[in-house]
Amino acid sequence: MTMLMRSKLFVPASRPELFGKALASAADALSFDLEDAVAESQKSQARIDLAAFLLGLPSTTGKTIVVRVNAFGTQEFDADVAALGGLPIDVINLPMAEDEDAVVQAIARIEHSETPDRPQRGVKVLLNIETPRGLRKAAELAAAHPRVMGLQVGYADLLEPCGIGRSDSAAVAHIRLVIRLAAAEAGIPAYDGAFAAVKNVEGYRAECSAAKQHGFAGKSCIHPSQIAVANQIFMPNSDEIAWARKVVTAAAEADARGIGAYLVDGHMIDKPFVERARAVVALAQRTKQDS
């Protein structure tokens, strides 16, 4: 399964009237939120509404389906996993990740929910790095389990308790670098967090550009107006597309010859790199067809 998330549109799970609109948007991924966006009194109903919507999805939506669950170790997490097991979800977004053992335990719970009568599609896990301890242990978290498919920064939760302003560009750049290097060490992508000032289009564009320069693969969108900017900024350039095609070709040749480890232009290639390359090639082909 290849996943592309240049733009990941935030959708509160307590707002079912928005589900269809989100699906019709140009976002690469939809992130249905069962955590902060849903009041405690609404969580049970939100799970019911979201499960009904996901069960009704066509077999191919052209989007990566993400669900942000509640923090591991809470009753809400257990209820989320029980309600979502076997549904057509590509990624479960785990908030407040800061301990690799807890990540492994959370994934074990997720795997246990994959019942034979509701077969899962090999759901992956996206870890939110949004605490000082999580940032310090980002490399260990990225490598905690094969199902971890990426790291995502949560700026507000990480910075505000420390008394650091969200507009502190040096702090933001440092956080991005730490997370990107941790993700790179594990061979997985990094994704930039939300930008709350919806009307500040140029501010959002600047953050997208900075995140792309730091090697991030995409950015969260908390409003549909941000989707086009993220899609444009995180569109791979011609060199990236050429490299991706070379990797995909080499992977096909290696598979045909039964070779598991190989080099492309002196770079060791493994499964995460191949998946990302296939996603880039698919995006390039889709963009060419749409133009």
mmCIF file of C-alpha atoms in Angstrom:
data_model
loop_
_atom_site.group_PDB
_atom_site.id
_atom_site.type_symbol
_atom_site.label_atom_id
_atom_site.label_comp_id
_atom_site.label_asym_id
_atom_site.label_seq_id
_atom_site.Cartn_x
_atom_site.Cartn_y
_atom_site.Cartn_z
ATOM 1 C CA MET A 1 0.000 0.000 0.000
ATOM 2 C CA THR A 2 1.391 3.383 -0.999
ATOM 3 C CA MET A 3 0.275 6.431 0.916
ATOM 4 C CA LEU A 4 0.530 10.057 -0.061
ATOM 5 C CA MET A 5 -0.230 12.816 2.412
ATOM 6 C CA ARG A 6 0.885 16.155 1.008
ATOM 7 C CA SER A 7 -2.317 17.548 2.482
ATOM 8 C CA LYS A 8 -4.093 15.900 5.422
ATOM 9 C CA LEU A 9 -7.472 17.463 6.102
ATOM 10 C CA PHE A 10 -8.614 17.542 9.733
ATOM 11 C CA VAL A 11 -12.232 16.370 10.168
ATOM 12 C CA PRO A 12 -13.885 16.311 13.620
ATOM 13 C CA ALA A 13 -15.516 12.904 14.069
ATOM 14 C CA SER A 14 -18.402 14.623 15.850
ATOM 15 C CA ARG A 15 -19.361 16.469 12.626
ATOM 16 C CA PRO A 16 -20.769 13.792 10.280
ATOM 17 C CA GLU A 17 -22.231 16.497 8.052
ATOM 18 C CA LEU A 18 -18.641 17.291 7.031
ATOM 19 C CA PHE A 19 -17.607 13.736 6.134
ATOM 20 C CA GLY A 20 -18.935 13.731 2.580
ATOM 21 C CA LYS A 21 -17.574 17.210 1.874
ATOM 22 C CA ALA A 22 -14.140 16.138 3.077
ATOM 23 C CA LEU A 23 -14.239 13.061 0.868
ATOM 24 C CA ALA A 24 -15.033 15.255 -2.146
ATOM 25 C CA SER A 25 -12.133 17.619 -1.405
ATOM 26 C CA ALA A 26 -8.727 17.640 -3.099
ATOM 27 C CA ALA A 27 -6.921 16.535 0.075
ATOM 28 C CA ASP A 28 -4.620 13.541 -0.290
ATOM 29 C CA ALA A 29 -5.615 12.296 3.166
ATOM 30 C CA LEU A 30 -8.518 12.729 5.556
ATOM 31 C CA SER A 31 -7.802 12.724 9.291
ATOM 32 C CA PHE A 32 -10.945 11.983 11.286
ATOM 33 C CA ASP A 33 -10.361 13.112 14.852
ATOM 34 C CA LEU A 34 -11.779 11.269 17.865
ATOM 35 C CA GLU A 35 -9.475 13.020 20.331
ATOM 36 C CA ASP A 36 -9.339 16.762 21.059
ATOM 37 C CA ALA A 37 -12.051 17.740 18.574
ATOM 38 C CA VAL A 38 -14.699 15.648 20.309
ATOM 39 C CA ALA A 39 -16.138 16.469 23.725
ATOM 40 C CA GLU A 40 -16.216 13.615 26.244
ATOM 41 C CA SER A 41 -20.000 13.496 26.102
ATOM 42 C CA GLN A 42 -19.936 13.084 22.304
ATOM 43 C CA LYS A 43 -17.227 10.451 21.890
ATOM 44 C CA SER A 44 -19.531 7.408 21.861
ATOM 45 C CA GLN A 45 -21.797 8.896 19.208
ATOM 46 C CA ALA A 46 -18.804 10.115 17.197
ATOM 47 C CA ARG A 47 -17.466 6.545 17.027
ATOM 48 C CA ILE A 48 -20.841 5.292 15.816
ATOM 49 C CA ASP A 49 -21.137 7.989 13.145
ATOM 50 C CA LEU A 50 -17.569 7.545 11.944
ATOM 51 C CA ALA A 51 -17.816 3.752 11.795
ATOM 52 C CA ALA A 52 -21.027 3.986 9.747
ATOM 53 C CA PHE A 53 -19.385 6.390 7.304
ATOM 54 C CA LEU A 54 -16.252 4.282 6.910
ATOM 55 C CA LEU A 55 -18.262 1.101 6.373
ATOM 56 C CA GLY A 56 -20.032 2.831 3.507
ATOM 57 C CA LEU A 57 -16.876 3.935 1.715
ATOM 58 C CA PRO A 58 -16.226 2.553 -1.779
ATOM 59 C CA SER A 59 -13.350 0.114 -2.113
ATOM 60 C CA THR A 60 -11.198 2.837 -3.685
ATOM 61 C CA THR A 61 -11.468 6.447 -2.560
ATOM 62 C CA GLY A 62 -8.165 7.766 -3.888
ATOM 63 C CA LYS A 63 -7.434 9.081 -0.394
ATOM 64 C CA THR A 64 -5.473 7.932 2.612
ATOM 65 C CA ILE A 65 -7.916 7.439 5.486
ATOM 66 C CA VAL A 66 -6.509 8.415 8.880
ATOM 67 C CA VAL A 67 -8.195 8.287 12.282
ATOM 68 C CA ARG A 68 -6.697 10.062 15.275
ATOM 69 C CA VAL A 69 -7.620 8.082 18.362
ATOM 70 C CA ASN A 70 -7.388 9.043 22.017
ATOM 71 C CA ALA A 71 -4.151 8.571 23.957
ATOM 72 C CA PHE A 72 -3.013 5.046 24.750
ATOM 73 C CA GLY A 73 -3.678 4.052 28.343
ATOM 74 C CA THR A 74 -7.101 5.674 28.485
ATOM 75 C CA GLN A 75 -10.522 4.012 28.364
ATOM 76 C CA GLU A 76 -11.262 6.152 25.323
ATOM 77 C CA PHE A 77 -8.354 4.587 23.425
ATOM 78 C CA ASP A 78 -9.684 1.101 24.156
ATOM 79 C CA ALA A 79 -13.165 2.121 23.023
ATOM 80 C CA ASP A 80 -11.773 3.715 19.857
ATOM 81 C CA VAL A 81 -9.823 0.613 18.875
ATOM 82 C CA ALA A 82 -12.776 -1.684 19.599
ATOM 83 C CA ALA A 83 -15.055 0.446 17.422
ATOM 84 C CA LEU A 84 -12.588 0.817 14.539
ATOM 85 C CA GLY A 85 -11.206 -2.705 14.243
ATOM 86 C CA GLY A 86 -11.481 -4.036 10.715
ATOM 87 C CA LEU A 87 -12.811 -0.807 9.205
ATOM 88 C CA PRO A 88 -11.255 0.544 5.975
ATOM 89 C CA ILE A 89 -8.621 2.682 7.682
ATOM 90 C CA ASP A 90 -5.103 3.148 6.324
ATOM 91 C CA VAL A 91 -3.515 4.921 9.296
ATOM 92 C CA ILE A 92 -4.253 5.285 12.996
ATOM 93 C CA ASN A 93 -2.807 8.514 14.368
ATOM 94 C CA LEU A 94 -1.575 7.982 17.932
ATOM 95 C CA PRO A 95 -1.299 11.194 19.988
ATOM 96 C CA MET A 96 1.204 12.022 22.732
ATOM 97 C CA ALA A 97 3.703 9.326 21.756
ATOM 98 C CA GLU A 98 6.675 9.380 24.133
ATOM 99 C CA ASP A 99 7.471 5.793 25.122
ATOM 100 C CA GLU A 100 8.406 3.050 22.656
ATOM 101 C CA ASP A 101 7.050 0.257 24.864
ATOM 102 C CA ALA A 102 3.683 2.003 25.039
ATOM 103 C CA VAL A 103 3.700 2.360 21.247
ATOM 104 C CA VAL A 104 4.322 -1.377 20.860
ATOM 105 C CA GLN A 105 1.520 -2.145 23.325
ATOM 106 C CA ALA A 106 -0.860 0.219 21.513
ATOM 107 C CA ILE A 107 -0.095 -1.449 18.187
ATOM 108 C CA ALA A 108 -0.688 -4.860 19.765
ATOM 109 C CA ARG A 109 -4.164 -3.668 20.784
ATOM 110 C CA ILE A 110 -4.769 -2.436 17.247
ATOM 111 C CA GLU A 111 -3.639 -5.757 15.774
ATOM 112 C CA HIS A 112 -5.889 -7.631 18.196
ATOM 113 C CA SER A 113 -8.882 -5.694 16.835
ATOM 114 C CA GLU A 114 -8.264 -7.023 13.315
ATOM 115 C CA THR A 115 -10.840 -9.790 13.521
ATOM 116 C CA PRO A 116 -11.338 -12.381 10.732
ATOM 117 C CA ASP A 117 -14.869 -11.140 10.029
ATOM 118 C CA ARG A 118 -13.633 -7.546 9.720
ATOM 119 C CA PRO A 119 -10.265 -7.895 7.950
ATOM 120 C CA GLN A 120 -8.053 -4.840 8.264
ATOM 121 C CA ARG A 121 -5.900 -3.535 5.422
ATOM 122 C CA GLY A 122 -2.653 -3.697 7.357
ATOM 123 C CA VAL A 123 -3.311 -0.431 9.157
ATOM 124 C CA LYS A 124 -0.201 1.666 9.848
ATOM 125 C CA VAL A 125 0.436 4.015 12.758
ATOM 126 C CA LEU A 126 1.384 7.710 12.600
ATOM 127 C CA LEU A 127 2.938 8.974 15.836
ATOM 128 C CA ASN A 128 2.368 12.504 17.098
ATOM 129 C CA ILE A 129 5.466 14.057 18.637
ATOM 130 C CA GLU A 130 3.975 16.700 20.934
ATOM 131 C CA THR A 131 5.736 16.477 24.298
ATOM 132 C CA PRO A 132 9.322 17.309 25.319
ATOM 133 C CA ARG A 133 9.953 13.646 26.166
ATOM 134 C CA GLY A 134 8.496 12.557 22.843
ATOM 135 C CA LEU A 135 10.813 14.933 21.018
ATOM 136 C CA ARG A 136 13.830 13.660 22.967
ATOM 137 C CA LYS A 137 12.909 10.041 22.149
ATOM 138 C CA ALA A 138 11.770 10.629 18.564
ATOM 139 C CA ALA A 139 14.331 8.280 17.018
ATOM 140 C CA GLU A 140 13.387 5.418 19.352
ATOM 141 C CA LEU A 141 9.699 5.999 18.698
ATOM 142 C CA ALA A 142 10.198 6.023 14.924
ATOM 143 C CA ALA A 143 11.901 2.629 15.112
ATOM 144 C CA ALA A 144 9.593 1.115 17.746
ATOM 145 C CA HIS A 145 7.549 -1.101 15.405
ATOM 146 C CA PRO A 146 7.336 -1.931 11.670
ATOM 147 C CA ARG A 147 3.809 -0.512 11.552
ATOM 148 C CA VAL A 148 5.016 2.991 12.431
ATOM 149 C CA MET A 149 4.751 4.774 9.086
ATOM 150 C CA GLY A 150 5.650 8.335 10.055
ATOM 151 C CA LEU A 151 6.176 11.024 12.676
ATOM 152 C CA GLN A 152 4.038 14.141 12.923
ATOM 153 C CA VAL A 153 4.802 17.256 14.943
ATOM 154 C CA GLY A 154 2.185 18.811 17.224
ATOM 155 C CA TYR A 155 3.386 22.353 17.837
ATOM 156 C CA ALA A 156 0.812 23.701 20.279
ATOM 157 C CA ASP A 157 0.991 20.808 22.742
ATOM 158 C CA LEU A 158 4.773 20.772 22.551
ATOM 159 C CA LEU A 159 5.553 24.478 22.777
ATOM 160 C CA GLU A 160 2.858 26.141 24.888
ATOM 161 C CA PRO A 161 3.546 24.304 28.191
ATOM 162 C CA CYS A 162 7.199 25.293 27.798
ATOM 163 C CA GLY A 163 6.322 28.970 27.389
ATOM 164 C CA ILE A 164 7.739 29.028 23.851
ATOM 165 C CA GLY A 165 5.809 31.035 21.284
ATOM 166 C CA ARG A 166 4.447 29.268 18.215
ATOM 167 C CA SER A 167 5.935 32.110 16.141
ATOM 168 C CA ASP A 168 9.480 31.395 17.373
ATOM 169 C CA SER A 169 10.938 30.337 14.024
ATOM 170 C CA ALA A 170 14.208 29.092 15.541
ATOM 171 C CA ALA A 171 12.369 26.768 17.934
ATOM 172 C CA VAL A 172 10.087 25.493 15.175
ATOM 173 C CA ALA A 173 13.058 24.870 12.867
ATOM 174 C CA HIS A 174 14.870 22.958 15.615
ATOM 175 C CA ILE A 175 11.836 20.774 16.265
ATOM 176 C CA ARG A 176 11.448 20.019 12.564
ATOM 177 C CA LEU A 177 15.101 19.072 12.211
ATOM 178 C CA VAL A 178 15.010 16.706 15.195
ATOM 179 C CA ILE A 179 11.852 14.997 13.947
ATOM 180 C CA ARG A 180 13.008 14.775 10.344
ATOM 181 C CA LEU A 181 16.350 13.232 11.317
ATOM 182 C CA ALA A 182 14.612 10.742 13.625
ATOM 183 C CA ALA A 183 12.203 9.764 10.856
ATOM 184 C CA ALA A 184 15.018 9.508 8.310
ATOM 185 C CA GLU A 185 16.986 7.182 10.585
ATOM 186 C CA ALA A 186 13.984 4.830 10.631
ATOM 187 C CA GLY A 187 13.348 5.228 6.903
ATOM 188 C CA ILE A 188 9.918 6.804 7.332
ATOM 189 C CA PRO A 189 8.504 10.240 6.404
ATOM 190 C CA ALA A 190 7.806 13.211 8.662
ATOM 191 C CA TYR A 191 4.692 15.383 8.483
ATOM 192 C CA ASP A 192 4.251 18.974 9.615
ATOM 193 C CA GLY A 193 1.539 19.947 12.078
ATOM 194 C CA ALA A 194 -1.406 22.305 11.896
ATOM 195 C CA PHE A 195 -1.337 26.056 11.312
ATOM 196 C CA ALA A 196 -4.266 27.577 13.199
ATOM 197 C CA ALA A 197 -4.437 31.025 11.550
ATOM 198 C CA VAL A 198 -6.718 29.930 8.725
ATOM 199 C CA LYS A 199 -7.010 33.398 7.157
ATOM 200 C CA ASN A 200 -3.236 33.878 7.087
ATOM 201 C CA VAL A 201 -2.658 32.217 3.727
ATOM 202 C CA GLU A 202 0.871 33.536 3.291
ATOM 203 C CA GLY A 203 1.822 32.369 6.788
ATOM 204 C CA TYR A 204 0.591 28.879 5.954
ATOM 205 C CA ARG A 205 2.423 28.942 2.630
ATOM 206 C CA ALA A 206 5.641 29.988 4.373
ATOM 207 C CA GLU A 207 5.349 27.127 6.869
ATOM 208 C CA CYS A 208 4.725 24.638 4.048
ATOM 209 C CA SER A 209 7.794 25.885 2.200
ATOM 210 C CA ALA A 210 9.973 25.701 5.320
ATOM 211 C CA ALA A 211 8.730 22.195 6.111
ATOM 212 C CA LYS A 212 9.438 21.069 2.538
ATOM 213 C CA GLN A 213 12.975 22.448 2.848
ATOM 214 C CA HIS A 214 13.382 20.372 6.014
ATOM 215 C CA GLY A 215 12.403 17.268 4.054
ATOM 216 C CA PHE A 216 8.852 16.900 5.334
ATOM 217 C CA ALA A 217 6.403 15.044 3.106
ATOM 218 C CA GLY A 218 3.239 17.027 3.868
ATOM 219 C CA LYS A 219 1.305 19.217 6.275
ATOM 220 C CA SER A 220 -1.968 19.144 8.170
ATOM 221 C CA CYS A 221 -4.871 21.287 6.957
ATOM 222 C CA ILE A 222 -7.467 22.440 9.462
ATOM 223 C CA HIS A 223 -9.538 24.154 6.761
ATOM 224 C CA PRO A 224 -10.237 23.210 3.118
ATOM 225 C CA SER A 225 -8.734 26.536 1.988
ATOM 226 C CA GLN A 226 -5.279 25.233 2.998
ATOM 227 C CA ILE A 227 -5.419 22.112 0.823
ATOM 228 C CA ALA A 228 -4.384 23.669 -2.485
ATOM 229 C CA VAL A 229 -1.361 25.370 -0.904
ATOM 230 C CA ALA A 230 -0.109 22.144 0.708
ATOM 231 C CA ASN A 231 -0.658 20.148 -2.477
ATOM 232 C CA GLN A 232 1.292 22.684 -4.509
ATOM 233 C CA ILE A 233 4.221 23.113 -2.120
ATOM 234 C CA PHE A 234 4.695 19.405 -1.411
ATOM 235 C CA MET A 235 4.386 18.351 -5.044
ATOM 236 C CA PRO A 236 7.646 16.510 -5.836
ATOM 237 C CA ASN A 237 9.934 18.336 -8.247
ATOM 238 C CA SER A 238 11.289 16.840 -11.472
ATOM 239 C CA ASP A 239 14.445 15.484 -9.824
ATOM 240 C CA GLU A 240 12.423 13.789 -7.077
ATOM 241 C CA ILE A 241 10.076 12.251 -9.638
ATOM 242 C CA ALA A 242 12.996 10.989 -11.748
ATOM 243 C CA TRP A 243 14.607 9.420 -8.660
ATOM 244 C CA ALA A 244 11.313 7.814 -7.629
ATOM 245 C CA ARG A 245 10.886 6.252 -11.061
ATOM 246 C CA LYS A 246 14.412 4.874 -10.880
ATOM 247 C CA VAL A 247 13.692 3.337 -7.458
ATOM 248 C CA VAL A 248 10.409 1.807 -8.626
ATOM 249 C CA THR A 249 12.108 0.282 -11.667
ATOM 250 C CA ALA A 250 14.942 -1.117 -9.549
ATOM 251 C CA ALA A 251 12.445 -2.523 -7.035
ATOM 252 C CA ALA A 252 10.531 -4.339 -9.767
ATOM 253 C CA GLU A 253 13.753 -5.838 -11.113
ATOM 254 C CA ALA A 254 14.877 -6.873 -7.624
ATOM 255 C CA ASP A 255 11.519 -8.500 -6.876
ATOM 256 C CA ALA A 256 11.674 -10.444 -10.134
ATOM 257 C CA ARG A 257 15.140 -11.749 -9.212
ATOM 258 C CA GLY A 258 14.252 -12.447 -5.577
ATOM 259 C CA ILE A 259 16.679 -9.841 -4.235
ATOM 260 C CA GLY A 260 15.743 -8.226 -0.924
ATOM 261 C CA ALA A 261 18.540 -5.669 -0.479
ATOM 262 C CA TYR A 262 19.995 -3.588 -3.297
ATOM 263 C CA LEU A 263 21.531 -0.234 -4.161
ATOM 264 C CA VAL A 264 20.291 2.524 -6.440
ATOM 265 C CA ASP A 265 23.032 4.990 -7.346
ATOM 266 C CA GLY A 266 24.910 3.986 -4.223
ATOM 267 C CA HIS A 267 21.895 4.307 -1.887
ATOM 268 C CA MET A 268 20.533 1.309 0.036
ATOM 269 C CA ILE A 269 16.860 0.817 -0.788
ATOM 270 C CA ASP A 270 14.299 -0.950 1.377
ATOM 271 C CA LYS A 271 10.517 -1.130 1.662
ATOM 272 C CA PRO A 272 9.758 2.360 3.081
ATOM 273 C CA PHE A 273 11.774 4.016 0.300
ATOM 274 C CA VAL A 274 10.007 1.915 -2.323
ATOM 275 C CA GLU A 275 6.568 2.759 -0.915
ATOM 276 C CA ARG A 276 7.368 6.463 -0.927
ATOM 277 C CA ALA A 277 8.766 6.234 -4.472
ATOM 278 C CA ARG A 278 5.624 4.480 -5.709
ATOM 279 C CA ALA A 279 3.488 7.192 -4.117
ATOM 280 C CA VAL A 280 5.530 9.901 -5.857
ATOM 281 C CA VAL A 281 5.263 8.161 -9.221
ATOM 282 C CA ALA A 282 1.514 7.672 -8.766
ATOM 283 C CA LEU A 283 1.119 11.358 -7.907
ATOM 284 C CA ALA A 284 3.124 12.418 -10.953
ATOM 285 C CA GLN A 285 0.981 10.219 -13.193
ATOM 286 C CA ARG A 286 -2.244 11.484 -11.645
ATOM 287 C CA THR A 287 -1.165 15.103 -11.987
ATOM 288 C CA LYS A 288 -0.243 14.567 -15.626
ATOM 289 C CA GLN A 289 -3.665 13.010 -16.342
ATOM 290 C CA ASP A 290 -5.464 15.881 -14.618
ATOM 291 C CA SER A 291 -3.558 18.584 -16.503
#
